[in-house]
Every structure is written in C-alpha cells, then in structure tokens.
Amino acid sequence: MEIITKTDITWFPNSWIRLRINKKVIYFDPAYLKTYFSKYPDKTEYSKWPDPIDGMPNGLEKPDFIFITHHHKDHCKRVTVDRLIKQDTKIFAPKSCFKELGDRIILVKPNDTLQINVGISVTVLNAYNTQHGTSTIKQHKKGQGVGYIFRINGLSFYHLGDTDFLVEMELLKDIDVAFIPIGGKFTMNIDEAVKTTITINPKIVVPIHNLGKSFSEFENKLKVKGENIKCIIPTIGQVIKI
C-alpha cells in the first residue's frame, strides 16, 4: 500500500473542499458565488451579472476528481467546473446535476460504492432535509442530493452535502475527517451538527456551510460534550495540513 506522505484541506464557501493527498487533487462542490467571496482578495472574476458570474480563487490546481452533492448553485456550477477540469478529470454527481453539467458526469445515487482507481473508492450516501430536522427550509428533497465517503489508501473523508441528521449515519464507522454543514436554514443547526458529529465520531471534524452561524460556537459545544474529536475551524483559502 502506498504510504501517505502529504495531506491537506482547503475550504471555500459554501461547501467547496479541496483535498490534496499523495499528488491527487480532489474537489467537493466547487462553485464560485461572488457573495461568499466578497472579502476574499485572492481571486479573479471573469464575468459579472447578468452573465453567469464566473470567478475563481487564484492558484488552484486541475483536479483528478470532482464530487458534487446536489444541483443548487452554491454547490454545482458549470462555469466553475469548466475552469477547473483537465481532459481526464472525472466528475461524479447525482441526476439532479444533469441539467447544469450535462453528460460529462458519472451519475451516482445513494448506496453506490465505486472503485475509481487503485486504492481509491467512494461510497455514496443520502443527504436531505427531514421533517424533524432543525433546518427551517426543507429545500433538499430525498433522492436529489448525496454525500460522499471518499477513501484513499486507508484514510476516509466524509462530505455530508446539505442534510439534516439521518439515522443511517449511526451505522458509519472509521471516518477520519468529516465535513459537517451547519447553518440552521438549509442544513442542520449547531446543536444538531454536534449530535451528528458525535454519532459519526470522526477523528477530525471541519464545519462548513455556516451561513451566519458561528464555527466557534460549534467547536465550543462539541468540547462541552467531552468527546475526543478534533475540531478544525477553516478560514477561506487557508491550507489545513492534517
């Protein structure tokens, strides 16, 4: 088995994660929306409204894999994907993204398990708002969105997508890093995110998709529970080495 020599994570809002590991570059939900980059200086904007707003953080590598959780514009945006991909980039997405991205995508659905390269596999999970979840706007319907557990050379990374807590999360084991959406409007609130994190029990948790909620409040409430889970609060564009 290949020895892990380098792993780092970078977050861009809302839920865009760059994962670099052993010379592989992986993006989850790359989508540039000007609103969320207004105070981030290291970017180039190519076009403005009423054209599709096309921008990009500077210095990004072309990815080997892109995973998209659902069709909303802060997660799935063709102009962003077009600027990122190289000839052999593989793009994975659910059917809800077909209208935006077309037949370039490899369609996935919950419960799929894909062996996408030597030592690299992906498990596709449900991601949606539930009747009893703390999201106040039930915009994410079951079957439209997904989450991903990406495994590479013995490490596992779980990007939940936009979701509330789901009972099937109780069955998950051996997650190294989890990317937990908080916000309380389109995704779970902080208390539910803490519950979800404790249920999944990753070694490291990275809160994302905050939409006005405090990452620090999430970290503090997680600490109060006394759980041995390391919380890393991301800053836009900052490289996190793990």
mmCIF file of C-alpha atoms in Angstrom:
data_model
loop_
_atom_site.group_PDB
_atom_site.id
_atom_site.type_symbol
_atom_site.label_atom_id
_atom_site.label_comp_id
_atom_site.label_asym_id
_atom_site.label_seq_id
_atom_site.Cartn_x
_atom_site.Cartn_y
_atom_site.Cartn_z
ATOM 1 C CA MET A 1 0.000 0.000 0.000
ATOM 2 C CA GLU A 2 1.230 3.500 -0.815
ATOM 3 C CA ILE A 3 2.445 5.430 2.221
ATOM 4 C CA ILE A 4 0.613 8.657 2.941
ATOM 5 C CA THR A 5 3.175 11.419 2.661
ATOM 6 C CA LYS A 6 1.121 14.614 2.370
ATOM 7 C CA THR A 7 -2.487 15.501 3.064
ATOM 8 C CA ASP A 8 -4.063 18.944 3.237
ATOM 9 C CA ILE A 9 -7.508 20.507 3.077
ATOM 10 C CA THR A 10 -8.681 23.922 1.894
ATOM 11 C CA TRP A 11 -12.196 25.311 2.340
ATOM 12 C CA PHE A 12 -14.043 27.805 0.157
ATOM 13 C CA PRO A 13 -17.670 28.765 0.942
ATOM 14 C CA ASN A 14 -20.157 27.401 0.995
ATOM 15 C CA SER A 15 -19.086 23.753 0.882
ATOM 16 C CA TRP A 16 -16.200 23.697 -1.564
ATOM 17 C CA ILE A 17 -13.400 21.494 -0.256
ATOM 18 C CA ARG A 18 -10.050 20.921 -1.926
ATOM 19 C CA LEU A 19 -8.338 17.751 -0.757
ATOM 20 C CA ARG A 20 -4.731 17.129 -1.776
ATOM 21 C CA ILE A 21 -3.255 13.764 -0.919
ATOM 22 C CA ASN A 22 -0.301 11.912 -2.451
ATOM 23 C CA LYS A 23 -0.283 14.142 -5.544
ATOM 24 C CA LYS A 24 -4.011 13.618 -6.104
ATOM 25 C CA VAL A 25 -6.278 16.676 -6.160
ATOM 26 C CA ILE A 26 -9.947 16.232 -5.267
ATOM 27 C CA TYR A 27 -12.710 18.864 -5.153
ATOM 28 C CA PHE A 28 -16.070 18.594 -3.446
ATOM 29 C CA ASP A 29 -18.801 21.051 -4.528
ATOM 30 C CA PRO A 30 -16.676 23.629 -6.372
ATOM 31 C CA ALA A 31 -18.922 26.603 -7.128
ATOM 32 C CA TYR A 32 -17.957 30.262 -7.206
ATOM 33 C CA LEU A 33 -20.625 32.692 -5.983
ATOM 34 C CA LYS A 34 -19.486 36.294 -5.595
ATOM 35 C CA THR A 35 -21.458 36.813 -2.373
ATOM 36 C CA TYR A 36 -19.328 34.362 -0.446
ATOM 37 C CA PHE A 37 -16.012 35.621 -1.822
ATOM 38 C CA SER A 38 -16.643 39.358 -1.370
ATOM 39 C CA LYS A 39 -13.972 39.730 1.335
ATOM 40 C CA TYR A 40 -11.541 37.205 -0.101
ATOM 41 C CA PRO A 41 -8.838 39.086 -2.052
ATOM 42 C CA ASP A 42 -7.011 36.214 -3.764
ATOM 43 C CA LYS A 43 -9.405 35.667 -6.658
ATOM 44 C CA THR A 44 -10.076 36.588 -10.260
ATOM 45 C CA GLU A 45 -13.552 37.465 -11.505
ATOM 46 C CA TYR A 46 -14.066 36.877 -15.192
ATOM 47 C CA SER A 47 -17.661 37.985 -15.705
ATOM 48 C CA LYS A 48 -20.467 39.637 -13.755
ATOM 49 C CA TRP A 49 -24.237 39.570 -13.613
ATOM 50 C CA PRO A 50 -26.371 39.366 -15.762
ATOM 51 C CA ASP A 51 -23.932 36.924 -17.362
ATOM 52 C CA PRO A 52 -23.194 33.811 -15.294
ATOM 53 C CA ILE A 53 -20.930 35.142 -12.544
ATOM 54 C CA ASP A 54 -17.641 33.462 -13.320
ATOM 55 C CA GLY A 55 -14.831 33.708 -10.808
ATOM 56 C CA MET A 56 -12.143 31.580 -9.281
ATOM 57 C CA PRO A 57 -9.757 31.591 -6.335
ATOM 58 C CA ASN A 58 -6.261 32.051 -7.725
ATOM 59 C CA GLY A 59 -3.664 29.316 -7.905
ATOM 60 C CA LEU A 60 -5.926 26.268 -7.947
ATOM 61 C CA GLU A 61 -4.717 23.016 -9.482
ATOM 62 C CA LYS A 62 -6.665 20.998 -12.015
ATOM 63 C CA PRO A 63 -8.325 18.131 -10.117
ATOM 64 C CA ASP A 64 -8.229 14.409 -10.722
ATOM 65 C CA PHE A 65 -11.750 14.015 -9.295
ATOM 66 C CA ILE A 66 -14.736 16.290 -8.645
ATOM 67 C CA PHE A 67 -17.633 15.212 -6.442
ATOM 68 C CA ILE A 68 -20.839 17.257 -6.447
ATOM 69 C CA THR A 69 -23.531 16.680 -3.851
ATOM 70 C CA HIS A 70 -26.565 18.375 -5.466
ATOM 71 C CA HIS A 71 -27.775 20.886 -8.017
ATOM 72 C CA HIS A 72 -28.001 24.166 -6.062
ATOM 73 C CA LYS A 73 -25.784 26.921 -7.437
ATOM 74 C CA ASP A 74 -23.599 27.195 -4.332
ATOM 75 C CA HIS A 75 -22.606 23.558 -4.901
ATOM 76 C CA CYS A 76 -22.963 22.892 -8.620
ATOM 77 C CA LYS A 77 -21.938 25.485 -11.192
ATOM 78 C CA ARG A 78 -20.931 24.745 -14.757
ATOM 79 C CA VAL A 79 -18.708 27.799 -15.277
ATOM 80 C CA THR A 80 -16.676 26.906 -12.198
ATOM 81 C CA VAL A 81 -16.321 23.278 -13.215
ATOM 82 C CA ASP A 82 -15.359 24.299 -16.771
ATOM 83 C CA ARG A 83 -12.455 26.385 -15.476
ATOM 84 C CA LEU A 84 -11.230 23.659 -13.147
ATOM 85 C CA ILE A 85 -11.220 20.482 -15.201
ATOM 86 C CA LYS A 86 -8.492 18.912 -17.260
ATOM 87 C CA GLN A 87 -9.020 16.365 -20.021
ATOM 88 C CA ASP A 88 -9.110 13.332 -17.741
ATOM 89 C CA THR A 89 -10.898 14.813 -14.720
ATOM 90 C CA LYS A 90 -13.690 12.520 -13.543
ATOM 91 C CA ILE A 91 -16.849 14.274 -12.313
ATOM 92 C CA PHE A 92 -19.312 12.440 -10.061
ATOM 93 C CA ALA A 93 -22.773 13.849 -9.377
ATOM 94 C CA PRO A 94 -26.403 12.822 -8.818
ATOM 95 C CA LYS A 95 -29.069 13.064 -11.510
ATOM 96 C CA SER A 96 -30.235 16.465 -10.232
ATOM 97 C CA CYS A 97 -26.988 17.969 -11.622
ATOM 98 C CA PHE A 98 -27.504 16.677 -15.165
ATOM 99 C CA LYS A 99 -29.246 19.838 -16.397
ATOM 100 C CA GLU A 100 -26.352 22.029 -15.237
ATOM 101 C CA LEU A 101 -23.406 19.792 -16.144
ATOM 102 C CA GLY A 102 -24.681 17.530 -18.917
ATOM 103 C CA ASP A 103 -23.489 14.077 -19.842
ATOM 104 C CA ARG A 104 -19.892 14.703 -18.767
ATOM 105 C CA ILE A 105 -20.805 13.500 -15.278
ATOM 106 C CA ILE A 106 -20.669 9.984 -13.896
ATOM 107 C CA LEU A 107 -24.103 9.566 -12.348
ATOM 108 C CA VAL A 108 -24.276 8.353 -8.764
ATOM 109 C CA LYS A 109 -27.059 7.565 -6.323
ATOM 110 C CA PRO A 110 -27.272 6.680 -2.623
ATOM 111 C CA ASN A 111 -25.853 3.268 -1.688
ATOM 112 C CA ASP A 112 -23.494 3.179 -4.671
ATOM 113 C CA THR A 113 -19.940 2.016 -3.962
ATOM 114 C CA LEU A 114 -17.421 2.793 -6.674
ATOM 115 C CA GLN A 115 -13.826 1.664 -7.073
ATOM 116 C CA ILE A 116 -12.494 4.589 -9.067
ATOM 117 C CA ASN A 117 -8.775 3.908 -9.016
ATOM 118 C CA VAL A 118 -6.222 1.670 -7.341
ATOM 119 C CA GLY A 119 -6.583 2.284 -3.618
ATOM 120 C CA ILE A 120 -9.379 4.825 -4.131
ATOM 121 C CA SER A 121 -13.087 4.157 -3.571
ATOM 122 C CA VAL A 122 -16.245 6.150 -2.950
ATOM 123 C CA THR A 123 -19.425 5.317 -1.072
ATOM 124 C CA VAL A 124 -22.468 7.445 -1.913
ATOM 125 C CA LEU A 125 -24.933 8.269 0.880
ATOM 126 C CA ASN A 126 -28.234 10.054 1.279
ATOM 127 C CA ALA A 127 -28.344 13.791 2.020
ATOM 128 C CA TYR A 128 -31.651 15.592 2.578
ATOM 129 C CA ASN A 129 -33.781 17.614 4.997
ATOM 130 C CA THR A 130 -36.022 15.622 7.316
ATOM 131 C CA GLN A 131 -39.364 16.533 8.820
ATOM 132 C CA HIS A 132 -37.906 16.551 12.325
ATOM 133 C CA GLY A 133 -34.514 18.043 11.432
ATOM 134 C CA THR A 134 -33.585 21.546 12.548
ATOM 135 C CA SER A 135 -33.322 23.027 9.045
ATOM 136 C CA THR A 136 -36.050 25.661 8.770
ATOM 137 C CA ILE A 137 -36.421 25.492 4.978
ATOM 138 C CA LYS A 138 -36.900 21.957 3.691
ATOM 139 C CA GLN A 139 -35.358 22.601 0.301
ATOM 140 C CA HIS A 140 -33.336 19.394 -0.028
ATOM 141 C CA LYS A 141 -35.597 16.518 -1.005
ATOM 142 C CA LYS A 142 -34.686 12.877 -0.572
ATOM 143 C CA GLY A 143 -33.196 11.496 -3.765
ATOM 144 C CA GLN A 144 -31.927 14.820 -5.140
ATOM 145 C CA GLY A 145 -28.704 15.119 -3.174
ATOM 146 C CA VAL A 146 -25.971 12.881 -1.844
ATOM 147 C CA GLY A 147 -22.994 12.774 0.465
ATOM 148 C CA TYR A 148 -19.709 11.028 -0.215
ATOM 149 C CA ILE A 149 -17.261 8.951 1.773
ATOM 150 C CA PHE A 150 -14.024 9.162 -0.177
ATOM 151 C CA ARG A 151 -11.406 6.574 0.767
ATOM 152 C CA ILE A 152 -7.810 6.702 -0.338
ATOM 153 C CA ASN A 153 -5.021 4.476 0.900
ATOM 154 C CA GLY A 154 -6.586 3.793 4.275
ATOM 155 C CA LEU A 155 -7.938 7.293 5.007
ATOM 156 C CA SER A 156 -11.625 8.248 4.779
ATOM 157 C CA PHE A 157 -13.195 11.683 4.191
ATOM 158 C CA TYR A 158 -16.956 12.185 4.579
ATOM 159 C CA HIS A 159 -18.532 15.197 2.866
ATOM 160 C CA LEU A 160 -22.137 15.223 4.071
ATOM 161 C CA GLY A 161 -23.575 17.560 1.429
ATOM 162 C CA ASP A 162 -26.632 19.593 2.507
ATOM 163 C CA THR A 163 -28.513 17.485 5.010
ATOM 164 C CA ASP A 164 -30.057 17.063 8.416
ATOM 165 C CA PHE A 165 -29.109 14.209 10.716
ATOM 166 C CA LEU A 166 -30.071 10.858 9.189
ATOM 167 C CA VAL A 167 -30.462 7.638 11.164
ATOM 168 C CA GLU A 168 -28.213 5.736 8.747
ATOM 169 C CA MET A 169 -25.329 7.884 9.993
ATOM 170 C CA GLU A 170 -25.430 5.737 13.147
ATOM 171 C CA LEU A 171 -24.009 2.848 11.096
ATOM 172 C CA LEU A 172 -20.903 4.692 9.921
ATOM 173 C CA LYS A 173 -17.509 3.713 11.289
ATOM 174 C CA ASP A 174 -13.859 4.623 10.860
ATOM 175 C CA ILE A 175 -14.293 8.126 9.448
ATOM 176 C CA ASP A 176 -11.062 10.105 9.634
ATOM 177 C CA VAL A 177 -12.345 13.536 8.551
ATOM 178 C CA ALA A 178 -15.965 14.723 8.361
ATOM 179 C CA PHE A 179 -17.142 17.958 6.727
ATOM 180 C CA ILE A 180 -20.302 18.940 8.634
ATOM 181 C CA PRO A 181 -22.771 21.522 7.228
ATOM 182 C CA ILE A 182 -24.221 23.957 9.756
ATOM 183 C CA GLY A 183 -26.477 26.966 9.422
ATOM 184 C CA GLY A 184 -29.946 26.001 10.610
ATOM 185 C CA LYS A 185 -31.722 27.224 7.486
ATOM 186 C CA PHE A 186 -30.989 24.810 4.644
ATOM 187 C CA THR A 187 -28.984 22.410 6.816
ATOM 188 C CA MET A 188 -28.846 21.366 10.474
ATOM 189 C CA ASN A 189 -28.376 23.898 13.254
ATOM 190 C CA ILE A 190 -25.358 23.870 15.560
ATOM 191 C CA ASP A 191 -26.864 21.546 18.162
ATOM 192 C CA GLU A 192 -27.894 19.016 15.546
ATOM 193 C CA ALA A 193 -24.462 19.316 13.919
ATOM 194 C CA VAL A 194 -22.856 18.478 17.266
ATOM 195 C CA LYS A 195 -25.143 15.451 17.608
ATOM 196 C CA THR A 196 -24.297 14.357 14.080
ATOM 197 C CA THR A 197 -20.576 14.730 14.683
ATOM 198 C CA ILE A 198 -20.718 12.675 17.868
ATOM 199 C CA THR A 199 -22.742 9.993 16.086
ATOM 200 C CA ILE A 200 -20.300 9.754 13.175
ATOM 201 C CA ASN A 201 -17.352 10.015 15.583
ATOM 202 C CA PRO A 202 -14.647 11.096 13.136
ATOM 203 C CA LYS A 203 -11.089 11.725 14.236
ATOM 204 C CA ILE A 204 -11.346 15.269 12.821
ATOM 205 C CA VAL A 205 -14.376 17.419 12.064
ATOM 206 C CA VAL A 206 -14.382 20.515 9.846
ATOM 207 C CA PRO A 207 -17.551 22.658 9.992
ATOM 208 C CA ILE A 208 -18.654 24.144 6.645
ATOM 209 C CA HIS A 209 -21.686 25.918 5.080
ATOM 210 C CA ASN A 210 -22.066 28.218 8.100
ATOM 211 C CA LEU A 211 -24.403 30.881 6.563
ATOM 212 C CA GLY A 212 -24.156 33.230 9.532
ATOM 213 C CA LYS A 213 -23.667 30.648 12.245
ATOM 214 C CA SER A 214 -20.513 30.532 14.316
ATOM 215 C CA PHE A 215 -17.940 27.836 13.708
ATOM 216 C CA SER A 216 -16.515 28.699 17.143
ATOM 217 C CA GLU A 217 -19.870 28.085 18.814
ATOM 218 C CA PHE A 218 -19.970 24.678 17.168
ATOM 219 C CA GLU A 219 -16.455 23.904 18.409
ATOM 220 C CA ASN A 220 -17.265 25.015 21.959
ATOM 221 C CA LYS A 221 -20.452 22.969 22.165
ATOM 222 C CA LEU A 222 -18.599 19.936 20.865
ATOM 223 C CA LYS A 223 -15.943 20.385 23.569
ATOM 224 C CA VAL A 224 -18.608 20.614 26.287
ATOM 225 C CA LYS A 225 -19.763 17.133 25.338
ATOM 226 C CA GLY A 226 -16.306 15.860 26.239
ATOM 227 C CA GLU A 227 -15.804 13.984 23.017
ATOM 228 C CA ASN A 228 -12.320 13.164 21.764
ATOM 229 C CA ILE A 229 -12.930 14.669 18.318
ATOM 230 C CA LYS A 230 -10.553 17.291 16.976
ATOM 231 C CA CYS A 231 -12.375 20.299 15.509
ATOM 232 C CA ILE A 232 -10.550 22.361 12.905
ATOM 233 C CA ILE A 233 -12.208 25.694 12.126
ATOM 234 C CA PRO A 234 -11.489 26.590 8.497
ATOM 235 C CA THR A 235 -10.649 30.014 7.133
ATOM 236 C CA ILE A 236 -11.451 30.674 3.490
ATOM 237 C CA GLY A 237 -8.492 29.759 1.297
ATOM 238 C CA GLN A 238 -6.280 28.659 4.196
ATOM 239 C CA VAL A 239 -4.417 25.377 3.743
ATOM 240 C CA ILE A 240 -5.003 22.967 6.641
ATOM 241 C CA LYS A 241 -2.380 20.254 6.978
ATOM 242 C CA ILE A 242 -3.512 17.031 8.641
#
